[in-house]
Coordinates of C-alpha atoms and ligand atoms in Angstrom, one line a residue:
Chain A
X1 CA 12.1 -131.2 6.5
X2 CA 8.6 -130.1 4.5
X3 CA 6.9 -127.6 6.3
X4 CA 3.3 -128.4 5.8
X5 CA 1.5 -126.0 3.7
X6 CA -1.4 -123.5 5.7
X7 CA -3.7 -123.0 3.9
X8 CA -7.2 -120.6 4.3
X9 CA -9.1 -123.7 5.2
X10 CA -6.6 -125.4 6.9
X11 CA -5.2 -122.5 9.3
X12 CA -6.9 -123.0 12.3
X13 CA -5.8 -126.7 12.2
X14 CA -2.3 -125.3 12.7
X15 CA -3.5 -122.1 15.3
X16 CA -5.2 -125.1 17.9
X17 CA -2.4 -127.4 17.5
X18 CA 0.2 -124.4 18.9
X19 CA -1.9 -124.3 21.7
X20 CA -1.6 -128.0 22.3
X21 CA -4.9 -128.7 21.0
X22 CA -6.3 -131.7 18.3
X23 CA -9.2 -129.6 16.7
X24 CA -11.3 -130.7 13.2
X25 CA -12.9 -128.9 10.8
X26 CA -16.6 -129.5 11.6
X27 CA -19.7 -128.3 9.7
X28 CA -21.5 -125.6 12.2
X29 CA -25.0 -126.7 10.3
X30 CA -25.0 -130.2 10.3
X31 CA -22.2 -131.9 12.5
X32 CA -19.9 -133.8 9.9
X33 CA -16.6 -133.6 10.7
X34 CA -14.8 -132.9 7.8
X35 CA -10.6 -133.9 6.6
X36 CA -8.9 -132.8 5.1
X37 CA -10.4 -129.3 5.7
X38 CA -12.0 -127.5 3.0
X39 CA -14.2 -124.2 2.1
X40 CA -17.8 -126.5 1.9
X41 CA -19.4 -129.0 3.5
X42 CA -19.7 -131.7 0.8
X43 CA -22.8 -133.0 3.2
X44 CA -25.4 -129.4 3.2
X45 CA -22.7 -127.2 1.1
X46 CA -22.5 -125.0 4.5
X47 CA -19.6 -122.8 4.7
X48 CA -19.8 -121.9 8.3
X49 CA -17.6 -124.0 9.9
X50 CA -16.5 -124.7 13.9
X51 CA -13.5 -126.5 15.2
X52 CA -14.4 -129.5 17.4
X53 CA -12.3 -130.6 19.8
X54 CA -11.2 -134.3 19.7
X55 CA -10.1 -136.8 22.4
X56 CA -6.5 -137.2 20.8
X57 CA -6.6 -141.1 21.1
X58 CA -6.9 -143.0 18.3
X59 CA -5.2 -146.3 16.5
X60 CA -3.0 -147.4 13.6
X61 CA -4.7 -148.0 10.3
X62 CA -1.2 -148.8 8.8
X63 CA 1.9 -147.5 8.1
X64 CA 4.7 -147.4 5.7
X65 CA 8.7 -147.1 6.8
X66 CA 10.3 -145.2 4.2
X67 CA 14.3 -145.7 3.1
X68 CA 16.0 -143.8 0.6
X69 CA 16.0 -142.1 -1.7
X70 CA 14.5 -139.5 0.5
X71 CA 15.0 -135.5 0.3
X72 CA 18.2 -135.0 2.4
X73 CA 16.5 -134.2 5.5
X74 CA 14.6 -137.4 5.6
X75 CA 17.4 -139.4 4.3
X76 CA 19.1 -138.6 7.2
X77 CA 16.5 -140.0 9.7
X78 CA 15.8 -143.2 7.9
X79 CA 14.4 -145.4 8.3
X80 CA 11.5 -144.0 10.4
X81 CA 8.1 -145.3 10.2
X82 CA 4.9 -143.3 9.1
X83 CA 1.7 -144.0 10.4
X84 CA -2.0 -143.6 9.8
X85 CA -4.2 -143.0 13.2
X86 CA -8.0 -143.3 12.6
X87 CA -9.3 -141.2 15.6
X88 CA -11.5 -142.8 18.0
X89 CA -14.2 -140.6 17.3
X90 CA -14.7 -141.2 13.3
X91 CA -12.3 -143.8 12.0
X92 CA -12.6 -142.2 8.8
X93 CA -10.7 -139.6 10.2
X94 CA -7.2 -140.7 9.2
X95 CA -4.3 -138.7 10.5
X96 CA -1.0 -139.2 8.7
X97 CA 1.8 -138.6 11.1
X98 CA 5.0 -139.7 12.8
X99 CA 4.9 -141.9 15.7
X100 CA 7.7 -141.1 18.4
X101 CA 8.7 -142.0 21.8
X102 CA 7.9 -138.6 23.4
X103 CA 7.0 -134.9 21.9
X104 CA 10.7 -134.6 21.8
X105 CA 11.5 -137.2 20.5
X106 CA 13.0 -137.6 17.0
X107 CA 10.7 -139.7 13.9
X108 CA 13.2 -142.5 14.1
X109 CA 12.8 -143.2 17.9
X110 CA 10.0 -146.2 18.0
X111 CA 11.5 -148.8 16.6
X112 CA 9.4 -149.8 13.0
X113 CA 9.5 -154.1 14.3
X114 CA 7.4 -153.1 17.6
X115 CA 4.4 -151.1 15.7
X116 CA 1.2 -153.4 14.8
X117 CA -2.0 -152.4 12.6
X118 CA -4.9 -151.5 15.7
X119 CA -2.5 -150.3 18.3
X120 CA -3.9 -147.6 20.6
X121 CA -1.8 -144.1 20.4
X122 CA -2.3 -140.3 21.7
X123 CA -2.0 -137.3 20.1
X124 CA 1.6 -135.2 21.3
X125 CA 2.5 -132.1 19.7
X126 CA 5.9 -131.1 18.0
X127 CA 7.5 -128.9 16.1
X128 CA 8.3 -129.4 12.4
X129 CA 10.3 -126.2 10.8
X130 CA 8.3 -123.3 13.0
X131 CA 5.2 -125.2 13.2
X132 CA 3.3 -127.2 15.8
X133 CA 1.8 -130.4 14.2
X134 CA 0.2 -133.5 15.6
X135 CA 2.4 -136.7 15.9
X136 CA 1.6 -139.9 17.8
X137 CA 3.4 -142.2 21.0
X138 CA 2.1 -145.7 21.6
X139 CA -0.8 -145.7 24.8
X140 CA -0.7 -147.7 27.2
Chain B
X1 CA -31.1 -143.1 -29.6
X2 CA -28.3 -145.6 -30.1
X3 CA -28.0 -146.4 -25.8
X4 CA -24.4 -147.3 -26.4
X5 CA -23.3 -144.8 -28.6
X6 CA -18.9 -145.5 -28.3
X7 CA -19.4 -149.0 -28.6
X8 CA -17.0 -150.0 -31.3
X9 CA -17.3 -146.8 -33.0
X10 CA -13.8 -145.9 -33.1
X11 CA -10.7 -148.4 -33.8
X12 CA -7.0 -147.8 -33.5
X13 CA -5.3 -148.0 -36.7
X14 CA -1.6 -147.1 -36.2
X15 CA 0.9 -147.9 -33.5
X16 CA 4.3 -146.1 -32.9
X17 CA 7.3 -145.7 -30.3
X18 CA 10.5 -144.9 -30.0
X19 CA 13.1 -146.8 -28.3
X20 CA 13.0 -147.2 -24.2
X21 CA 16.5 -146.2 -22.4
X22 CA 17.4 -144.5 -19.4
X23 CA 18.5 -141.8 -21.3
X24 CA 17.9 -140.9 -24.8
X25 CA 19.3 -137.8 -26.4
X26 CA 16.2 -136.0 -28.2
X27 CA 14.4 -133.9 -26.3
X28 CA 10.5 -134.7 -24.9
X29 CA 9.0 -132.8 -28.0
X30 CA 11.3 -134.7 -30.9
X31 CA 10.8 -138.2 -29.4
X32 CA 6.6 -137.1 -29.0
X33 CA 6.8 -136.1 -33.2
X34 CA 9.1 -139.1 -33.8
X35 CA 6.7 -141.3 -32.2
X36 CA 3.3 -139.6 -33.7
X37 CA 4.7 -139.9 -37.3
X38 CA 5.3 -143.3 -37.1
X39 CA 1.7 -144.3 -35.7
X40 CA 0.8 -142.5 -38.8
X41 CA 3.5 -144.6 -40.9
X42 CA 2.0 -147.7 -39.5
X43 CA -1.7 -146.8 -39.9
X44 CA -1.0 -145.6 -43.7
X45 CA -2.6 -142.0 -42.8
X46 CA -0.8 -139.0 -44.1
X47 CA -0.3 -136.3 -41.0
X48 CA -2.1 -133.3 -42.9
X49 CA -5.4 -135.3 -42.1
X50 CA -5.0 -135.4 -38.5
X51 CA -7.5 -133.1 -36.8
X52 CA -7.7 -134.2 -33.1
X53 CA -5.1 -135.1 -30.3
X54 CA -5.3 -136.4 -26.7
X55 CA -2.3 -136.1 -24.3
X56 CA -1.9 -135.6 -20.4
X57 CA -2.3 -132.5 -18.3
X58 CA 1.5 -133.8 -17.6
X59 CA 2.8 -133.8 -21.5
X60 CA 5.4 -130.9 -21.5
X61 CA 4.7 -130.7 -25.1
X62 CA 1.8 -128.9 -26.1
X63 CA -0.7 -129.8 -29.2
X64 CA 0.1 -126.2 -31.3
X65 CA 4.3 -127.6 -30.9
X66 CA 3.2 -131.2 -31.9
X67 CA 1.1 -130.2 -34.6
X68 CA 3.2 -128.0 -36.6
X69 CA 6.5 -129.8 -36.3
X70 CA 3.9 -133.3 -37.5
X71 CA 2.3 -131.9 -40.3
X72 CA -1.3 -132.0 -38.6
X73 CA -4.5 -130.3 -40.6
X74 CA -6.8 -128.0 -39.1
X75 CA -7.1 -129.2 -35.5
X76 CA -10.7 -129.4 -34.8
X77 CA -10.8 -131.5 -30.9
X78 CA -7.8 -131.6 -28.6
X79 CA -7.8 -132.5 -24.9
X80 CA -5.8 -132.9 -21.9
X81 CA -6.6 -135.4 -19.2
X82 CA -4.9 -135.1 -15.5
X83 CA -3.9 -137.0 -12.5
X84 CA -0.4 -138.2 -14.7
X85 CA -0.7 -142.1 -14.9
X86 CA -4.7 -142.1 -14.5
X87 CA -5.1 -140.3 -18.1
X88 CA -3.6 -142.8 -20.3
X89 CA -6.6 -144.6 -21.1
X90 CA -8.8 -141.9 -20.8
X91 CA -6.8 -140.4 -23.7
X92 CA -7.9 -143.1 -25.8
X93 CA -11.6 -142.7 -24.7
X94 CA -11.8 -138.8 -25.6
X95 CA -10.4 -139.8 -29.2
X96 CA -13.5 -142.4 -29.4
X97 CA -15.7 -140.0 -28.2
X98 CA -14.6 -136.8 -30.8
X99 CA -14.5 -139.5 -33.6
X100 CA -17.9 -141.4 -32.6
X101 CA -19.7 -137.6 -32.2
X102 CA -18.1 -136.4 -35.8
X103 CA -15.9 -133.6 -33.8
X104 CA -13.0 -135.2 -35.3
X105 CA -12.1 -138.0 -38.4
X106 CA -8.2 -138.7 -37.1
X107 CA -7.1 -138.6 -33.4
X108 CA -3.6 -138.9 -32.2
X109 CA -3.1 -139.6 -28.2
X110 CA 0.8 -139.4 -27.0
X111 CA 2.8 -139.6 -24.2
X112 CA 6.7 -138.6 -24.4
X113 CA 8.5 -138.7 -21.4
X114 CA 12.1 -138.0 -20.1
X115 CA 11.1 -139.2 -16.5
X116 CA 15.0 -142.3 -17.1
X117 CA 16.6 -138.7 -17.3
X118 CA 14.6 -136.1 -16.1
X119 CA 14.2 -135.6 -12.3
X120 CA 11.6 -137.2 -9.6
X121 CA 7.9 -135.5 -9.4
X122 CA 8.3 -135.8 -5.7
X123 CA 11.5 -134.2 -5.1
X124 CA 9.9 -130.9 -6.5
X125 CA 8.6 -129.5 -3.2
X126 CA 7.4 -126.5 -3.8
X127 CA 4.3 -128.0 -6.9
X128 CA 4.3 -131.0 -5.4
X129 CA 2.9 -129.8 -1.7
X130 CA -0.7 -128.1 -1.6
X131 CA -4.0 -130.1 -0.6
X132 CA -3.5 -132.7 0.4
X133 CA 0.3 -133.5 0.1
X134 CA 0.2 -130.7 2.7
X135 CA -1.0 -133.7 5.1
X136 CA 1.2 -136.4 4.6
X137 CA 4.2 -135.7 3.2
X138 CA 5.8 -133.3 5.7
X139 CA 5.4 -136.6 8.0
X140 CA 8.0 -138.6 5.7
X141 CA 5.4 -139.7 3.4
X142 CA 7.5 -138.3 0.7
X143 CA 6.7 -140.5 -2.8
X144 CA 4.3 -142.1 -4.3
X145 CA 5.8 -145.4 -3.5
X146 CA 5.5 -144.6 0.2
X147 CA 1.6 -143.6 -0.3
X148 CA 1.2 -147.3 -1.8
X149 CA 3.2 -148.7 0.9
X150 CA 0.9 -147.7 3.3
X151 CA -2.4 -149.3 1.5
X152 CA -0.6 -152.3 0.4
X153 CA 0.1 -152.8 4.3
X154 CA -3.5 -152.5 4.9
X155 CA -4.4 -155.2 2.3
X156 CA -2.0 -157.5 4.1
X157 CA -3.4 -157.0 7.7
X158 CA -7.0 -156.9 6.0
X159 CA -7.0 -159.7 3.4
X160 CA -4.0 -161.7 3.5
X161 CA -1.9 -159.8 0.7
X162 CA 1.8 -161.3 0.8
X163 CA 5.1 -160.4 -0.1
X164 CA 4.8 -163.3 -2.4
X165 CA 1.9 -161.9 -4.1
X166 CA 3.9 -159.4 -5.3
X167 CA 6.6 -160.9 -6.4
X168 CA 4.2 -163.0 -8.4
X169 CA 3.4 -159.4 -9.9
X170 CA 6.7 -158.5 -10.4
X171 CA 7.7 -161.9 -11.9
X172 CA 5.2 -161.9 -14.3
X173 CA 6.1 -158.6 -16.1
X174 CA 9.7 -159.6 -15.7
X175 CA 9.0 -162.8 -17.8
X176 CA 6.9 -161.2 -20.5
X177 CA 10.1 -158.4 -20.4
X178 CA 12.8 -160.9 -21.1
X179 CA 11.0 -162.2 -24.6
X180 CA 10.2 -158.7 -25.8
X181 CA 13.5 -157.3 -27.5
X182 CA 12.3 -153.1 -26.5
X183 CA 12.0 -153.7 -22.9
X184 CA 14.3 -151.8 -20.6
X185 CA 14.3 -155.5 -18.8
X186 CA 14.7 -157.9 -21.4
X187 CA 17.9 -159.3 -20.5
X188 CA 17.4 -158.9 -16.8
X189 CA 16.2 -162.3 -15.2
X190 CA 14.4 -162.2 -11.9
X191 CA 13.4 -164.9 -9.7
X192 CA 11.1 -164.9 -6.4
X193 CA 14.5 -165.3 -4.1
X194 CA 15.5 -162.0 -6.2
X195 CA 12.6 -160.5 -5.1
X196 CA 12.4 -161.0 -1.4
X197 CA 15.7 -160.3 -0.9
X198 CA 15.7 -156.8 -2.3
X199 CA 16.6 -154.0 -0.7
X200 CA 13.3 -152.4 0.8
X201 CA 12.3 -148.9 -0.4
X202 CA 9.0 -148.4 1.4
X203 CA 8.4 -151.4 3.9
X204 CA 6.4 -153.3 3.1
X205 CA 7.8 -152.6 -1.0
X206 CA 10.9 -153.1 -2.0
X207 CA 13.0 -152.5 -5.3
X208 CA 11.2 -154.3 -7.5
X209 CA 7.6 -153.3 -6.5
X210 CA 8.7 -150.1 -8.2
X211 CA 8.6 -149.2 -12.2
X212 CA 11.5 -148.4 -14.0
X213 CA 12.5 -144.9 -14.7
X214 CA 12.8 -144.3 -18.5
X215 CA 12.6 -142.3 -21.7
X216 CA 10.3 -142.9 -24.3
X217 CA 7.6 -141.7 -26.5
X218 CA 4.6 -143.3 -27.7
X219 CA 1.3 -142.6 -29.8
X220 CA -1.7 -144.3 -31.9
X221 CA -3.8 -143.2 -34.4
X222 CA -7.7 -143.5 -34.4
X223 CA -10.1 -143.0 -36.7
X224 CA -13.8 -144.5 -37.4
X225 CA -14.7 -147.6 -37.4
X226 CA -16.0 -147.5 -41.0
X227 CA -12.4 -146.0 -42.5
X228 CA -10.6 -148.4 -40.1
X229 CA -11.9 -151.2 -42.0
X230 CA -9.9 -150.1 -45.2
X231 CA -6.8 -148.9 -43.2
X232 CA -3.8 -151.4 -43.8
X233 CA -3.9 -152.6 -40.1
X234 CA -6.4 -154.5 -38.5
X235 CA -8.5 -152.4 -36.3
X236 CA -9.0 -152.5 -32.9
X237 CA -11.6 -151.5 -31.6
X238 CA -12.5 -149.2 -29.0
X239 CA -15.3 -151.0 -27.3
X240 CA -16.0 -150.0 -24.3
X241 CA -14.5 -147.0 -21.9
X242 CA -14.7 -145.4 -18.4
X243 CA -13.2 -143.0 -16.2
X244 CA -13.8 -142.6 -12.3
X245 CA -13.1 -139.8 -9.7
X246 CA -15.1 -142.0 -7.0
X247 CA -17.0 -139.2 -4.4
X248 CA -14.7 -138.4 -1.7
X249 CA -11.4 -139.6 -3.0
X250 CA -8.3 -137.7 -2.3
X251 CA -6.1 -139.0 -4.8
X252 CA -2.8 -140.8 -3.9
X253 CA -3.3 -140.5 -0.3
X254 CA -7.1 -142.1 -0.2
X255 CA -7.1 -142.4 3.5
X256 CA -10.1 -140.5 4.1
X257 CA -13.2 -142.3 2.9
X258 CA -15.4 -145.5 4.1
X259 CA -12.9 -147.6 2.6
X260 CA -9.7 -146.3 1.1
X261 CA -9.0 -150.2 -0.7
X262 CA -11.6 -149.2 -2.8
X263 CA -10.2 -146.5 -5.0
X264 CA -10.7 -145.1 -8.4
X265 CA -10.9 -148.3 -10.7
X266 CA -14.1 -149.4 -9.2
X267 CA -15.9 -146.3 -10.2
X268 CA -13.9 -146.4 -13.8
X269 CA -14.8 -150.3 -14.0
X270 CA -18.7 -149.4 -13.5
X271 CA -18.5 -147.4 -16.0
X272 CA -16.9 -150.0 -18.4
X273 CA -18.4 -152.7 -18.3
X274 CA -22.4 -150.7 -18.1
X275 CA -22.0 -150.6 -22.2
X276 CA -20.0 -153.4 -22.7
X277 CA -20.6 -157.0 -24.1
X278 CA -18.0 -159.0 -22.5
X279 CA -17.5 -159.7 -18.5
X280 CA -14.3 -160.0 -17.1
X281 CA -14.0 -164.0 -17.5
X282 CA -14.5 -162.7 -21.4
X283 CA -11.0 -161.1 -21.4
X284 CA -8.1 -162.9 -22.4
X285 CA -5.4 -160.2 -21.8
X286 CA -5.5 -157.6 -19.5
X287 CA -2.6 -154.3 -19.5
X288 CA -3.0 -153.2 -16.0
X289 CA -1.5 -149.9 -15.2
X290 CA 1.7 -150.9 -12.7
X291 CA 3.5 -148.1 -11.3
X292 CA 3.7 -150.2 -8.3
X293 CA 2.7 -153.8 -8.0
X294 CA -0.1 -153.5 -5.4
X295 CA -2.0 -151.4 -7.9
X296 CA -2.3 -155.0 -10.1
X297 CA -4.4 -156.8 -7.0
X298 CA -6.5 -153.9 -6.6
X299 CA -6.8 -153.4 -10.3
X300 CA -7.8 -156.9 -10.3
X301 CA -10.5 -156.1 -7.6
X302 CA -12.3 -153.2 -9.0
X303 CA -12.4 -154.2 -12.2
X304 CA -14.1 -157.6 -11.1
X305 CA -11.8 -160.2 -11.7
X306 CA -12.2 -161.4 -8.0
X307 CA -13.9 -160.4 -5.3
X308 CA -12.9 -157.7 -2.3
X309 CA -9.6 -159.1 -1.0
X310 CA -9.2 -161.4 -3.2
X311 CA -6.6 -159.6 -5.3
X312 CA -3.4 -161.2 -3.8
X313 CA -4.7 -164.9 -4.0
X314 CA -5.4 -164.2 -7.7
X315 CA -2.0 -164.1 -8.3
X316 CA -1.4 -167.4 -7.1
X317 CA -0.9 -170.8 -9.3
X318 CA 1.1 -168.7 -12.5
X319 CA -2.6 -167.3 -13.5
X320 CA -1.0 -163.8 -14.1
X321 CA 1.6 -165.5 -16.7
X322 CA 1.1 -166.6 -20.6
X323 CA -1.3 -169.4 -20.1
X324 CA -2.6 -168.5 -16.8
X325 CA -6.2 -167.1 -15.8
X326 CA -4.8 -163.8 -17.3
X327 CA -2.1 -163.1 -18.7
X328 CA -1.1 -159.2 -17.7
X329 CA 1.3 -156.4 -19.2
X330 CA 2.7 -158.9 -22.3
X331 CA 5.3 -156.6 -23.0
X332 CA 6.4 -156.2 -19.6
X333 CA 4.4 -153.4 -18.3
X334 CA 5.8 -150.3 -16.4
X335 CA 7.9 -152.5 -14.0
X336 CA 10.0 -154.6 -16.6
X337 CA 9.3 -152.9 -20.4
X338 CA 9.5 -149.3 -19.6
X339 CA 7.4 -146.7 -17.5
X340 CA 6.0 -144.3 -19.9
X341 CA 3.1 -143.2 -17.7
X342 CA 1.0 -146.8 -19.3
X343 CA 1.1 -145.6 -22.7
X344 CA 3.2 -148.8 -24.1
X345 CA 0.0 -150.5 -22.1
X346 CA -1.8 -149.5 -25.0
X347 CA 0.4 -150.1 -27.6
X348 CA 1.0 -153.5 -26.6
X349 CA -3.2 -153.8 -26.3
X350 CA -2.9 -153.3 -29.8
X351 CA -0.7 -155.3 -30.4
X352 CA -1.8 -158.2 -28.8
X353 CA -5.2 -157.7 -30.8
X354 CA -2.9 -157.3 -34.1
X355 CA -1.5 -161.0 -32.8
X356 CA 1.9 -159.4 -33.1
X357 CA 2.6 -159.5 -29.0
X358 CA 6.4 -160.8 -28.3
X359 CA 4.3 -162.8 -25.7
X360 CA 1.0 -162.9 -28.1
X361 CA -1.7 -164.8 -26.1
X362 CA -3.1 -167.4 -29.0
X363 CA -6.5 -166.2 -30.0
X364 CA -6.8 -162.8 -28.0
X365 CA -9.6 -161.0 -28.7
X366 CA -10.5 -158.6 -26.3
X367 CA -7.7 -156.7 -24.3
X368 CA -8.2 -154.6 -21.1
X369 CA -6.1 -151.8 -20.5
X370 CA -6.1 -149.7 -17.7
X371 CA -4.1 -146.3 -16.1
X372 CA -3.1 -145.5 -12.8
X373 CA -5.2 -147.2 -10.1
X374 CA -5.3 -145.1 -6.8
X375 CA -5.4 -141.7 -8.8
X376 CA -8.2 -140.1 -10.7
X377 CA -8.4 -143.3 -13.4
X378 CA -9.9 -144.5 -16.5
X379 CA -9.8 -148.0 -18.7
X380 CA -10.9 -149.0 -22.3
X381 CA -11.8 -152.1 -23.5
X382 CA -10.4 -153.2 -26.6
X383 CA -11.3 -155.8 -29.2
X384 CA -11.2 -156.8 -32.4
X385 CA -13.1 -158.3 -35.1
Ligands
ZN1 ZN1 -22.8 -129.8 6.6

């Protein structure tokens, strides 16, 4: 699998979400939350920036369910849906991610036929190659 | 001071390509000088006068190679446009704009590409993963199909977009393909039941919501308005033009404005028609950049020919085939002809302006053409006396 790429701005996406923790970039002058991170605030050019903590529920914008040809690693797994969770808090914050069963479970295990457009999920955390990212599960 | 300064300032005056194939033995920078002398063959211009070029950021073969193998003068504008598909019109407009400012008295734009043999962008995972592929593609959100398969979803839960609309998409090219003798497609019929029962490569896409994968080289030749009239071809004119990097778009993956179905051709579109004299109803053939067929109902969206949403039911009633409301990609486009990163869009614009078109629409005079919706875009324009 892809490692995602950390980088300066993006870092302490990755350091919160070891910690179990669904934080955004978020201007420390004006408020906007800001993704994908980045070194200003397109709003007041401020480049002080906090991390705001969000709720971690959010719902499916769309999704796409990918089938070879994949890289190997993907290949393997397919097919396995992809989805795109606008947060509760913004929905122009859009989250690409997998949507699973469980935090353990693998990117094939919810079935593409059962997954419509608006349904409500929650952040779970995982690892992908030595990282901790954000994936999704279907709430109840 | 003229407020329209482009308008019809420029015209292309020479055509030329090579043959499409999956593979073809000469390498990207033989097939680009191949191509370039023969737009200069057709336009009746001897290489030693050429002074400007125009190529993408992606063209592995750079201007000081292409201009001493062709034969080029002193070189006195040359630029590079990014964002691969989203620069082939905007290579045209640059040429206009050198010619209509005096930088520059003959332009050459080219694209040669080995992408039948070569390998895939996306399986390149080290260049291909930085901001903000670092996002989305680790997730399985490998290609650019996969990208489109997720906004083409949207359009269907949002708007009604069908499986069917895209078929009409992919029919359409397919059609114009199999009475042009170059296309990759031509002998290759293919019929809605075809279509929805292909394999799926990206639910909701399938097989034949994706281009071909080819080699090929094109390239025109430009030059004023003024000399075009004496040239040997008819010119075309380069009427109007526009690029657009809309604010807060994030290329392929546009998930993360207001509204990510709006992308890049609306701004380009603006931009086009502000100095132009026709409206959309005035265009009788439009080359709409088609990677992937849900960038021909958004296409048809930004750049006005329906309203929001209304992209899929466009297709509807054969109005994207000869004779229809408007007839699109007459040679075949990227999904049936050959995918060239929409440089034979532009050939075949002239083309159709020329009135030699293997599926010439009777009377055309104006043309459309447009690159890569849903990346960093642009569009010209063209028409002719
Ligand atoms: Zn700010």
């Amino acid at each position: 699998m892809l490692r995602p790429f950390v980088d300066d701005d993006g870092a302490p996406y990755f350091e919160y979400a070891a910690k179990g923790e669904l934080r955004m970039q978020t201007c420390a002058r004006c408020g906007e939350v800001l993704f994908p991170p980045r070194p200003m605030c397109p709003h007041c050019q401020s480049t002080e920036f906090e991390w705001k903590r969000m709720s971690g529920r959010g719902h499916i914008w769309s999704f796409a369910v990918p089938r070879p040809p994949l890289l190997p690693d993907y290949a393997a797994v397919a097919p396995y849906p992809v989805v795109v969770v606008e947060l509760e808090e913004d929905r122009r914050l859009r989250l690409v991610g997998n949507l699973v069963a469980g935090a353990d479970a693998e990117i094939n295990s919810v079935d593409p036929a059962t997954i419509e457009i608006g349904q409500p999920v929650r952040v779970v955390f995982r690892e992908l190659e030595g990282l901790a990212v954000a994936a999704w599960t279907p709430d109840e | 001071m003229n407020p329209t300064p482009l308008k019809d300032r420029a015209a292309i005056v020479g055509i030329g390509q090579t043959e499409f194939a999956k593979h073809l033995e000469p390498s990207e920078k033989a097939l680009a000088c191949r191509a370039i002398a023969m737009a200069l063959d057709d336009a009746g211009i001897a290489a030693r006068e050429v002074d400007a070029f125009a190529a993408y950021t992606m063209e592995a073969t750079d201007e000081v190679e292409v201009a001493k193998a062709v034969g080029a003068g002193d070189v006195t504008f040359f630029s590079r446009v990014g964002f691969g598909g989203g620069g082939s019109c905007a290579t045209i407009g640059h040429l206009a704009m050198a010619i209509a400012t005096g930088q520059a008295e003959v332009g050459v734009a080219w694209r040669s590409r080995k992408r039948g043999s070569g390998p895939r962008p996306w399986t390149d995972t080290v260049n291909q993963l930085p901001t903000p592929a670092q996002w989305t593609r680790p997730f399985g959100l490998l290609r650019p199909v996969d990208e489109i398969a997720v906004l083409a979803r949207r359009h269907m839960y949002e708007y009604g977009l069908t499986r069917e609309h895209l078929g009409n998409v992919a029919i359409a090219c397919r059609n114009r393909a199999n009475a042009n003798p170059a296309a990759i497609m031509h002998e290759r019929k293919l019929t809605m039941e075809d279509y929805l029962s292909a394999r799926m490569i990206s639910d909701p896409l399938c097989l034949f919501d994706n281009c071909l994968e080819t080699d090929g080289a094109l390239a025109v030749v430009m030059v004023s308005a003024e000399r075009a009239r004496d040239c040997k071809q008819q010119p075309v004119y380069v009427h109007a033009f526009g690029q657009g990097l809309p604010a807060q778009h994030h290329g392929m993956v546009n998930y993360w404005n207001d509204d990510p179905l709006a992308g890049p051709s609306w701004t380009a579109a603006k931009q086009l028609w502000k100095y132009s004299d026709f409206r959309p109803e005035d265009v009788d053939v439009a080359q709409i950049y088609d990677a992937f067929t849900p960038l021909i109902p958004l296409s048809l969206e930004g750049y006005g020919f329906c309203g929001k949403g209304e992209g899929g039911a466009f297709t509807e009633d054969g109005a994207l085939e000869l004779g229809g409301r408007l007839p699109i990609n007459t040679s075949g486009g990227g999904l049936s002809e050959a995918y060239v990163h929409g440089f034979n869009l532009i050939n075949e614009g002239v083309r159709q302006l020329r009135g030699t078109s293997s599926n010439q629409v009777a009377g055309a005079s104006t043309c459309l053409v447009t690159a890569g919706e849903a990346v960093p875009t642009s569009a010209v324009l063209l028409r002719r006396d």
